[in-house]
PDB file of C-alpha atoms in Angstrom:
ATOM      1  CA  UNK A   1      20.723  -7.388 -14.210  1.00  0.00           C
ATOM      2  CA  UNK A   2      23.684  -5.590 -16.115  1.00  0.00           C
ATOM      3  CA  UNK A   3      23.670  -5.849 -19.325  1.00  0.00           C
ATOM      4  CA  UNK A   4      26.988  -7.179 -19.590  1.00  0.00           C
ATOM      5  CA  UNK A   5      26.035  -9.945 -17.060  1.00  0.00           C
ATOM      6  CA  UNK A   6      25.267 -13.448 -17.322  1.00  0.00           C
ATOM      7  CA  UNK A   7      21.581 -13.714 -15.729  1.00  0.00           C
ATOM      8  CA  UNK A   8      22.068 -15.117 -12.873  1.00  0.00           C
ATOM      9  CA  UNK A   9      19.937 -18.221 -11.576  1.00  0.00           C
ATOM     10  CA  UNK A  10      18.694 -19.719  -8.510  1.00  0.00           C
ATOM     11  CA  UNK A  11      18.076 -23.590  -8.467  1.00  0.00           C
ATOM     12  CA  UNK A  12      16.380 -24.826  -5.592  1.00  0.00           C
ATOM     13  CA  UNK A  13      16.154 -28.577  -5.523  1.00  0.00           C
ATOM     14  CA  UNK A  14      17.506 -31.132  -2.771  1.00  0.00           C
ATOM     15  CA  UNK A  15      18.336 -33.618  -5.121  1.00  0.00           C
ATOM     16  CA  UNK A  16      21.730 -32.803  -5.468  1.00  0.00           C
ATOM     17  CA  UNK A  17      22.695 -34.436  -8.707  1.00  0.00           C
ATOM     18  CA  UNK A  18      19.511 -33.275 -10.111  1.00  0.00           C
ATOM     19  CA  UNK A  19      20.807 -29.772  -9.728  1.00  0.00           C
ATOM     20  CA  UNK A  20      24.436 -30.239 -10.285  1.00  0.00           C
ATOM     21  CA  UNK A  21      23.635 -31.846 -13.570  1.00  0.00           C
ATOM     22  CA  UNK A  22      21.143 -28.940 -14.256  1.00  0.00           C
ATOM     23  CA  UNK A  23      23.807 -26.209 -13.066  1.00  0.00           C
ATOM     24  CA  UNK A  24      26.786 -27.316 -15.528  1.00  0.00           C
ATOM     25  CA  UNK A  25      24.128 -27.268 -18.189  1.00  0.00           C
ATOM     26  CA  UNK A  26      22.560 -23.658 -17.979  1.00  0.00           C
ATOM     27  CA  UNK A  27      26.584 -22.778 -17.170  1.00  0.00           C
ATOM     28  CA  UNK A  28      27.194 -24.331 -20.345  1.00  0.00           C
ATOM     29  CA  UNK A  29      24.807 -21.956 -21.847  1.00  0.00           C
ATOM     30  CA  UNK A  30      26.165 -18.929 -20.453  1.00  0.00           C
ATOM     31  CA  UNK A  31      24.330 -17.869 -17.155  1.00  0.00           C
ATOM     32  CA  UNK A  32      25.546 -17.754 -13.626  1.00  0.00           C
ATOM     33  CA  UNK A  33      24.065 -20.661 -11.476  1.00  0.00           C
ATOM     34  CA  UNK A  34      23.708 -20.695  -7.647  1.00  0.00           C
ATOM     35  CA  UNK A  35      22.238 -24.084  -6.103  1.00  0.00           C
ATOM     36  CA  UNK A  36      20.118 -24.226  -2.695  1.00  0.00           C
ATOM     37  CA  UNK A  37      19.173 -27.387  -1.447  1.00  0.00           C
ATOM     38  CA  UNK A  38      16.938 -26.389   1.425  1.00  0.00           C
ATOM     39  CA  UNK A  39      13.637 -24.868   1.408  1.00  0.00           C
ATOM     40  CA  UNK A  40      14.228 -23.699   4.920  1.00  0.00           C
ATOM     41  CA  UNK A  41      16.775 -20.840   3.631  1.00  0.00           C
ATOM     42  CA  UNK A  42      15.681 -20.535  -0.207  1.00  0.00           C
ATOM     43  CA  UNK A  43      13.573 -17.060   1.103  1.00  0.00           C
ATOM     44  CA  UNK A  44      16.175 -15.323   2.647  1.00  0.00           C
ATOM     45  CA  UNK A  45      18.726 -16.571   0.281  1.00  0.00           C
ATOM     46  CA  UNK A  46      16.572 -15.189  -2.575  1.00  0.00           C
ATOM     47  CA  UNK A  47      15.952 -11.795  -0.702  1.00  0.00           C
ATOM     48  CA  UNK A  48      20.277 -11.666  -0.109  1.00  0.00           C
ATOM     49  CA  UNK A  49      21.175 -12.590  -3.895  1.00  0.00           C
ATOM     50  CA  UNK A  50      17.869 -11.317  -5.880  1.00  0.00           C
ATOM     51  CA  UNK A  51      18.595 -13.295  -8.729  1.00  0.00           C
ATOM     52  CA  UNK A  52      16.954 -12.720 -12.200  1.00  0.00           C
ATOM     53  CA  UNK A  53      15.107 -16.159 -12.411  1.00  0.00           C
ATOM     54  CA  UNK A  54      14.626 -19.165  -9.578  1.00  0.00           C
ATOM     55  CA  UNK A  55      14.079 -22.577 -10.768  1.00  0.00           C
ATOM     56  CA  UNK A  56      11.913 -24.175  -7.802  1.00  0.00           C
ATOM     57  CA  UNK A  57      10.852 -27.415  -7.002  1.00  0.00           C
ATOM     58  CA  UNK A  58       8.080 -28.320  -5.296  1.00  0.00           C
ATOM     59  CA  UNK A  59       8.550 -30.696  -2.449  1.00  0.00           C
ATOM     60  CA  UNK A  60      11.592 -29.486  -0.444  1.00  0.00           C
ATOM     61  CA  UNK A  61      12.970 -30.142   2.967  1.00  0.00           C
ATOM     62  CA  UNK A  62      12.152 -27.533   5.449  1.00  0.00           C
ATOM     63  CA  UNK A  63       9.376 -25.382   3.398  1.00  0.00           C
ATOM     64  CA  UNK A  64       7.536 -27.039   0.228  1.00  0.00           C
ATOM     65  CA  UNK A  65       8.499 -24.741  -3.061  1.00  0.00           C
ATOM     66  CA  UNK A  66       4.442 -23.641  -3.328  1.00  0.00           C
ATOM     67  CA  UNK A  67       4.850 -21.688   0.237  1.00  0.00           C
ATOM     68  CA  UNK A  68       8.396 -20.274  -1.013  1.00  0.00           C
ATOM     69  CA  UNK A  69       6.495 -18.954  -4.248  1.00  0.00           C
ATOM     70  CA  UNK A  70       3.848 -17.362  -2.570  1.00  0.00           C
ATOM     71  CA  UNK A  71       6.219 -15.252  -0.120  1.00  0.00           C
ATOM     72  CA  UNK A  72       8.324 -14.546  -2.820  1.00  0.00           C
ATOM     73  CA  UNK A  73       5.329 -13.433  -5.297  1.00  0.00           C
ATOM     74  CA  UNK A  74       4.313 -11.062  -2.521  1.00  0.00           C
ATOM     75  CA  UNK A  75       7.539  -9.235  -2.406  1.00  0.00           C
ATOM     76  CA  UNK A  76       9.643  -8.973  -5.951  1.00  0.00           C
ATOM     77  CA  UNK A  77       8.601  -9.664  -9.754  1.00  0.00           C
ATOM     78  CA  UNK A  78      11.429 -12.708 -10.262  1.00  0.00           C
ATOM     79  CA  UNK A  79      10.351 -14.887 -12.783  1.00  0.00           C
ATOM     80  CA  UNK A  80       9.616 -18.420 -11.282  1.00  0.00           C
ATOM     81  CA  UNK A  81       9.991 -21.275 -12.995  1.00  0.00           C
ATOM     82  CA  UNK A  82       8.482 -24.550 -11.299  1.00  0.00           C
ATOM     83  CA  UNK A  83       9.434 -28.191 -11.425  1.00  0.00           C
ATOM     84  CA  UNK A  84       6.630 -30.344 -10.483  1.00  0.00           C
ATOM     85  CA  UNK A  85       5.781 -34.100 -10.834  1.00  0.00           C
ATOM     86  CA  UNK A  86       4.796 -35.093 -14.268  1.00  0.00           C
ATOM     87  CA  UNK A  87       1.539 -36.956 -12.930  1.00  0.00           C
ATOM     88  CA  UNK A  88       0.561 -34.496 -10.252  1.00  0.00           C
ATOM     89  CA  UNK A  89      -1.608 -31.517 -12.417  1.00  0.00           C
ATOM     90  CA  UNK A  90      -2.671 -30.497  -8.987  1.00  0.00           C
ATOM     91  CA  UNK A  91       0.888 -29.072  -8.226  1.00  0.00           C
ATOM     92  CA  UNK A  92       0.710 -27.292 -11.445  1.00  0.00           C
ATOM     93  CA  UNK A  93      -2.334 -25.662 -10.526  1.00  0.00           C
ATOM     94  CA  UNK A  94      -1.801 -24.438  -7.479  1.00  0.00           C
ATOM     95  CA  UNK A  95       1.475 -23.543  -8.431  1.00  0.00           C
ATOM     96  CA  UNK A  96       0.100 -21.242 -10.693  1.00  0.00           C
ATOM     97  CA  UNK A  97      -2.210 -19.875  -8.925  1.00  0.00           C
ATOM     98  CA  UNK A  98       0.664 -19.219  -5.853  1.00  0.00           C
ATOM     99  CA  UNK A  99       2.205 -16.875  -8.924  1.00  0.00           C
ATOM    100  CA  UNK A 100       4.362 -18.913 -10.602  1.00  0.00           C
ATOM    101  CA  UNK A 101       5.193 -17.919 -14.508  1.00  0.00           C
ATOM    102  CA  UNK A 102       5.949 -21.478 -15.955  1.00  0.00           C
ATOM    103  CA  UNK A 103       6.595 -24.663 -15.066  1.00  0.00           C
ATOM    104  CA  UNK A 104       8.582 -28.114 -16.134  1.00  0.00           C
ATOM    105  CA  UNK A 105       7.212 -31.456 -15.250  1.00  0.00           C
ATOM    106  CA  UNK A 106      10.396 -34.327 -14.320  1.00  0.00           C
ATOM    107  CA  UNK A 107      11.874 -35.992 -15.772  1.00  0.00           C
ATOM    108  CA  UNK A 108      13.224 -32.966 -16.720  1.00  0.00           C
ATOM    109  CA  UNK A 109      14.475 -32.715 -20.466  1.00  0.00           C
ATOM    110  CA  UNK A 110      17.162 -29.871 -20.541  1.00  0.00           C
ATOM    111  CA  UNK A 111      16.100 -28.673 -23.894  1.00  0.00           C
ATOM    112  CA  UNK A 112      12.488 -27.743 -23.084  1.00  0.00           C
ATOM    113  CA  UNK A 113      14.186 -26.715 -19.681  1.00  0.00           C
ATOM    114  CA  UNK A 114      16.498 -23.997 -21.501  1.00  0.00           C
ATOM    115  CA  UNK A 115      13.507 -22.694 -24.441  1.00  0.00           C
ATOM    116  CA  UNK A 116      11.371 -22.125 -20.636  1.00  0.00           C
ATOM    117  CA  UNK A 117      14.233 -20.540 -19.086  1.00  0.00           C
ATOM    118  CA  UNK A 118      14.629 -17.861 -22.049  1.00  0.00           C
ATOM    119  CA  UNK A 119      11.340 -17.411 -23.012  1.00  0.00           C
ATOM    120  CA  UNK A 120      10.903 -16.000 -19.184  1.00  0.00           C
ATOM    121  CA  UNK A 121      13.928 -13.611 -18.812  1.00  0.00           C
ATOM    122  CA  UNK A 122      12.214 -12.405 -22.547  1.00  0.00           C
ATOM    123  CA  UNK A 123       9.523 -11.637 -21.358  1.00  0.00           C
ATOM    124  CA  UNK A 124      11.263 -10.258 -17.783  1.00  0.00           C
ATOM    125  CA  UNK A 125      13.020  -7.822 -19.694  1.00  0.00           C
ATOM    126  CA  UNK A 126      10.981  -6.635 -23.119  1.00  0.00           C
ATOM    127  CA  UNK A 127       7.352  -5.371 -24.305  1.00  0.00           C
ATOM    128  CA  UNK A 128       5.353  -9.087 -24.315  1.00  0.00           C
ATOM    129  CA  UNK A 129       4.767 -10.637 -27.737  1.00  0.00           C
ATOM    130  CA  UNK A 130       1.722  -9.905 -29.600  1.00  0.00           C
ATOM    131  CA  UNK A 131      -0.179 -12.466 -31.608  1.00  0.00           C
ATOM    132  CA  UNK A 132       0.386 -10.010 -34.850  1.00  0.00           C
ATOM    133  CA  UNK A 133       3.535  -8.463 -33.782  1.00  0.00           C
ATOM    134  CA  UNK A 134       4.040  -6.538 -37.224  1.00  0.00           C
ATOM    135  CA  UNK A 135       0.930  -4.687 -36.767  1.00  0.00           C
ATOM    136  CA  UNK A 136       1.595  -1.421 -34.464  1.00  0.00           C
ATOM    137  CA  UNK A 137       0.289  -1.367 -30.893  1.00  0.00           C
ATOM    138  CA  UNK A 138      -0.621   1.348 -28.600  1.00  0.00           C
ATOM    139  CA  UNK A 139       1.449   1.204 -24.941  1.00  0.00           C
ATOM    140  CA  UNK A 140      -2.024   2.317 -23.694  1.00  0.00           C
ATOM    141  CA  UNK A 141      -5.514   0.400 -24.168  1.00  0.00           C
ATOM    142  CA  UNK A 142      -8.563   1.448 -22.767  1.00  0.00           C
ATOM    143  CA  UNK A 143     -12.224  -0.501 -22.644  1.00  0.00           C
ATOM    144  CA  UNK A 144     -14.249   1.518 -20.684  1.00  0.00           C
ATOM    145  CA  UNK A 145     -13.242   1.761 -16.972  1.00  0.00           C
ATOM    146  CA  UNK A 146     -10.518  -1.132 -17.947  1.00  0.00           C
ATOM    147  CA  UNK A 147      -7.131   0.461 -18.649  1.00  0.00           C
ATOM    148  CA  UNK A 148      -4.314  -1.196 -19.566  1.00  0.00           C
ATOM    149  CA  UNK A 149      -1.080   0.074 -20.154  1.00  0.00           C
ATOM    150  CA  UNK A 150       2.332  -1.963 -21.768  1.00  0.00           C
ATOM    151  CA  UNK A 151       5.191   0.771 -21.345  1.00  0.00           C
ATOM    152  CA  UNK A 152       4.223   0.479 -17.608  1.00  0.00           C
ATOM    153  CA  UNK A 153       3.190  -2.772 -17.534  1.00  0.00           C
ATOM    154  CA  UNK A 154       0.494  -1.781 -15.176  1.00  0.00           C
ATOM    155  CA  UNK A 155      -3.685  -2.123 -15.375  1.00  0.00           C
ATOM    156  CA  UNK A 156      -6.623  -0.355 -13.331  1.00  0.00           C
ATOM    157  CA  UNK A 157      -9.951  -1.032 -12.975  1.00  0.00           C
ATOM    158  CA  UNK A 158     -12.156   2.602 -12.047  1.00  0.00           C
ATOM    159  CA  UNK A 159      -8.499   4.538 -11.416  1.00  0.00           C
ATOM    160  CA  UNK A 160      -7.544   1.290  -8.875  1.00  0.00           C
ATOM    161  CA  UNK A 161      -3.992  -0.277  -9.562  1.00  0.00           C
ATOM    162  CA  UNK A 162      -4.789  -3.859 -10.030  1.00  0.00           C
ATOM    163  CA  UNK A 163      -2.195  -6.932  -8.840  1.00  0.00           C
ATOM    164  CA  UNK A 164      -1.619  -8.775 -11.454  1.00  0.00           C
ATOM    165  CA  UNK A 165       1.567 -11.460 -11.907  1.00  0.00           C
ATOM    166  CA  UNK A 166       4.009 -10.556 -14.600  1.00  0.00           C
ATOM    167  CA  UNK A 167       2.647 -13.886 -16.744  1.00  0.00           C
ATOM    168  CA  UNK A 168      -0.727 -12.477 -16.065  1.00  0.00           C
ATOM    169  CA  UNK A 169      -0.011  -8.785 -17.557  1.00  0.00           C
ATOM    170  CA  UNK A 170       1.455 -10.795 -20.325  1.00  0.00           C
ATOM    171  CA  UNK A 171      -1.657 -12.804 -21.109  1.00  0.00           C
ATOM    172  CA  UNK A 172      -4.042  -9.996 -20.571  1.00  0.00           C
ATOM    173  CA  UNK A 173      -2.281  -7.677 -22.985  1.00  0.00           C
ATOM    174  CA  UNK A 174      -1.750 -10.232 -25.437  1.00  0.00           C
ATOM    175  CA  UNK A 175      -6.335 -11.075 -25.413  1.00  0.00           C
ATOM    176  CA  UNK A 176      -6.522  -6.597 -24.832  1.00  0.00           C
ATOM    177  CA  UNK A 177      -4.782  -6.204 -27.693  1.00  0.00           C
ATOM    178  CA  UNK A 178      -6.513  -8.595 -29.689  1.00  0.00           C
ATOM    179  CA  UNK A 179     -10.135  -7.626 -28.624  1.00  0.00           C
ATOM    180  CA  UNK A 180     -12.707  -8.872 -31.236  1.00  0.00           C
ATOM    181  CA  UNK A 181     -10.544 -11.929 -32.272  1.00  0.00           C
ATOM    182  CA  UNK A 182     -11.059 -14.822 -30.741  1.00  0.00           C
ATOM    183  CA  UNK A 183      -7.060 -16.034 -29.780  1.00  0.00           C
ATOM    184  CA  UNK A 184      -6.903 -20.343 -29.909  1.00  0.00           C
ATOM    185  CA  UNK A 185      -5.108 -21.878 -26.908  1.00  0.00           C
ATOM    186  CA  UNK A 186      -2.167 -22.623 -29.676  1.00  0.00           C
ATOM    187  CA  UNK A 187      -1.808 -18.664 -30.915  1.00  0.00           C
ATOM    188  CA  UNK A 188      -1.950 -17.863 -26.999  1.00  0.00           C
ATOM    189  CA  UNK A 189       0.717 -20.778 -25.945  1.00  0.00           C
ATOM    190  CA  UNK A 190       2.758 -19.658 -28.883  1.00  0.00           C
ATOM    191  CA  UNK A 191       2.992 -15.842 -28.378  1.00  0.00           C
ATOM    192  CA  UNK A 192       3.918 -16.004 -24.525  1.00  0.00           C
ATOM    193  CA  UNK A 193       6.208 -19.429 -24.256  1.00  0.00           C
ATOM    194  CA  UNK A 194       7.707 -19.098 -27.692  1.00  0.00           C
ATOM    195  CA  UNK A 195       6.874 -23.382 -28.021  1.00  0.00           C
ATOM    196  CA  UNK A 196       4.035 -25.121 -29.621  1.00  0.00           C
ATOM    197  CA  UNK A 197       0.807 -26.383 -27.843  1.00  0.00           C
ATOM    198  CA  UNK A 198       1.138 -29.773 -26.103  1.00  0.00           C
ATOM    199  CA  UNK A 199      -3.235 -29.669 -26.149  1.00  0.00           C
ATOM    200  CA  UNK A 200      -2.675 -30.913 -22.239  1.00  0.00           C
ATOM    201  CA  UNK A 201      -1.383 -27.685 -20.295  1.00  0.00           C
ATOM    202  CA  UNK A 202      -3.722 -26.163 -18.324  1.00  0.00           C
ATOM    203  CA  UNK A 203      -1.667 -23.060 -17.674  1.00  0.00           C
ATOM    204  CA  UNK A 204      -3.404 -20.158 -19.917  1.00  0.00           C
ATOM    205  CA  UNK A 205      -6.665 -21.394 -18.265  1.00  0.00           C
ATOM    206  CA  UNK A 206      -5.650 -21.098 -14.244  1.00  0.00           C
ATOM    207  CA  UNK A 207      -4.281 -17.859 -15.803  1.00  0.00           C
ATOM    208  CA  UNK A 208      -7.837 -16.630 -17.319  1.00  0.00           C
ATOM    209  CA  UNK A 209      -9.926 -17.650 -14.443  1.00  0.00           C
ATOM    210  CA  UNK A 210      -7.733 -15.676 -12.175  1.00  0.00           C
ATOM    211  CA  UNK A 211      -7.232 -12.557 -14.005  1.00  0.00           C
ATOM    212  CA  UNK A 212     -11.231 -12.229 -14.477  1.00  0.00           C
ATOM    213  CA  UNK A 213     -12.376 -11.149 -11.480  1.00  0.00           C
ATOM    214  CA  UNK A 214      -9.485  -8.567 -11.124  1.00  0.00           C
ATOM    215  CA  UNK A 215     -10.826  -7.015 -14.819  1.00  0.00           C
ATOM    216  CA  UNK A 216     -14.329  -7.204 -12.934  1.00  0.00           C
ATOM    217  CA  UNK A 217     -15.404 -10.246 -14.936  1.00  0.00           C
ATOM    218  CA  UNK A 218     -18.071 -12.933 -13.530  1.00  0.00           C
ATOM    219  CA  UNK A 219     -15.853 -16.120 -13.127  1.00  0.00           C
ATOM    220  CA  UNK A 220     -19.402 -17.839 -13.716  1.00  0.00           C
ATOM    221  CA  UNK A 221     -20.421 -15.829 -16.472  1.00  0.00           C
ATOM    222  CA  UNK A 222     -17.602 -13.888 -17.844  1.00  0.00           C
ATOM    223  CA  UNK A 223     -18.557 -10.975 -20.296  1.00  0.00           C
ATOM    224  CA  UNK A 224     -15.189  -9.283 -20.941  1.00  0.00           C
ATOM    225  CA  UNK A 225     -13.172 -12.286 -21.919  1.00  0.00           C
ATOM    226  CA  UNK A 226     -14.963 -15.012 -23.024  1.00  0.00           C
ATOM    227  CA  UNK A 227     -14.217 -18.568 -23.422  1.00  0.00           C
ATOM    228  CA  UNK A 228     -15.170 -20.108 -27.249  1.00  0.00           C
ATOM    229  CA  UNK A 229     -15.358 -23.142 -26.983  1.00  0.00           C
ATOM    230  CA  UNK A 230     -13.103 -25.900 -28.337  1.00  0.00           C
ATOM    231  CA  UNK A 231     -10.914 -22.865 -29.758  1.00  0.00           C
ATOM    232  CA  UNK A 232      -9.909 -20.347 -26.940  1.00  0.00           C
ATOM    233  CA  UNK A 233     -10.300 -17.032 -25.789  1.00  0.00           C
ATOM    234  CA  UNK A 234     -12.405 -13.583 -26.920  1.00  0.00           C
ATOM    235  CA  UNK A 235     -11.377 -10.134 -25.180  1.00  0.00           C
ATOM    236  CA  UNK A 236     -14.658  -8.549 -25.954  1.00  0.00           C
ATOM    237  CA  UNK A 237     -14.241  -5.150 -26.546  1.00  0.00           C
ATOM    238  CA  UNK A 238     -17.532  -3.358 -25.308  1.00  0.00           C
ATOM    239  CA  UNK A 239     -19.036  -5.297 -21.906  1.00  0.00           C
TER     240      UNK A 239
END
C-alpha cells in the first residue's frame, strides 16, 4: 500500500445490502472499498487486486469463505478478517485455524467492525504491541534452539524457517517477549486487538494450540508455553 493511499478493502459477502451498507461505512472512514458477491471468483479477484485487508464471510455461493481463506493463507500475508454466525463457535474455530487473523460475529455492529479493521492493518504494517511497550525489546530473541526474530518477523526451530500466520507471529512474540510472566487472556486480548476481553472468545487459544507444535511443544503436555490456569499463558524461558 502507498502511503498516500487509502487501504484498500475487499468485502466478500452475497448479501448485497449487507455489504453496500458496510462499503459506504468504511468509505465514510476513509478507505477504498471493492465488493464481491461470489465465492466462485473472490480467489482470483483477490490474486488481480491484492488488496490490503478482505472482509470474508463464511457461507458464500460458489466456494464457502473457510476454503477461500485457506487458498489465500497459502499464497500472500493479507490480513483476513471473518464474519461468521454469532451462534456457530465452530466457524470461528476452524476459521482460525484455516489462517484467519480476526473475526466478527453478525449482526454485525460497525463500530467493533471498524476498531477490528484497524487494529489488523496495525498490526499489517508495524512492530506488534508488547504487553509493556515502554520497556525496550530486542528484534531478536533466542531460547535455546527457538529463535525468534521481530524486525523480520520470522521464527526457526534448529536453523528451520517455521510457517507461522501473521496473528500467530504476533501472539508468539508478544508470550517470547514476556517469558517468565505469566500473560492473562485480558493483557493478551488487549495487546494484539487493541479491545477489552469479552471472557467468551476462544481465539488466543486455537492460536496457542496451533503455534505449539511448530515451537516443538507437546500439545498434550506443553513445556515451553504453558497454560495457568484460570489466568492465561507462561512462555517459559528454559524447556
Amino acid at each position: 500500500m502507498d502511503a498516500n493511499q487509502s487501504p484498500h478493502i475487499l468485502i466478500v459477502e452475497d448479501d448485497a445490502r449487507l455489504a453496500t451498507l458496510t462499503r459506504e461505512y468504511l468509505e465514510g472512514n476513509g478507505f477504498q472499498i471493492s465488493i464481491e458477491g461470489d465465492g466462485a471468483r473472490a480467489v482470483e479477484r483477490i490474486d488481480r487486486e491484492n488488496p490490503d485487508l478482505i472482509i470474508l464471510d463464511v457461507m458464500l455461493p460458489g466456494e464457502d469463505g473457510l476454503s477461500i481463506c485457506r487458498k489465500v493463507k497459502m499464497e500472500k500475508d493479507i490480513p483476513i478478517l471473518m464474519l461468521t454466525a454469532r451462534t456457530d463457535d465452530m466457524d470461528q474455530v476452524v476459521g482460525l485455524e484455516m489462517g484467519a487473523d480476526d473475526y466478527v460475529a453478525k449482526p454485525v455492529r460497525p463500530r467493533v467492525l471498524l476498531a477490528r479493521v484497524r487494529a489488523l492493518l496495525r498490526r499489517s504494517e508495524v512492530q506488534p504491541v508488547t504487553a509493556d511497550s515502554n520497556e525496550p525489546q530486542s528484534s531478536r530473541l533466542e531460547f535455546g534452539d527457538l529463535v525468534i526474530d521481530s524486525a523480520m518477523r520470522e521464527a526457526w526451530l534448529k536453523g528451520e524457517s517455521i510457517d507461522l500466520t501473521s496473528a500467530e507471529f504476533d501472539l508468539l512474540w508478544l508470550l517470547a517477549s514476556s517469558a517468565g510472566r505469566v500473560l492473562t487472556r485480558e493483557e493478551i486480548f488487549t495487546a494484539l486487538r487493541g479491545i477489552e476481553y469479552d471472557g467468551q472468545d476462544r481465539s488466543i487459544d486455537v492460536r496457542v494450540s496451533r503455534i505449539r507444535p511448530k515451537v516443538g511443544d507437546d500439545p498434550m503436555h506443553p513445556r515451553r508455553i504453558k497454560t495457568v490456569r484460570s489466568k492465561g499463558y507462561l512462555f517459559v524461558k528454559e524447556v
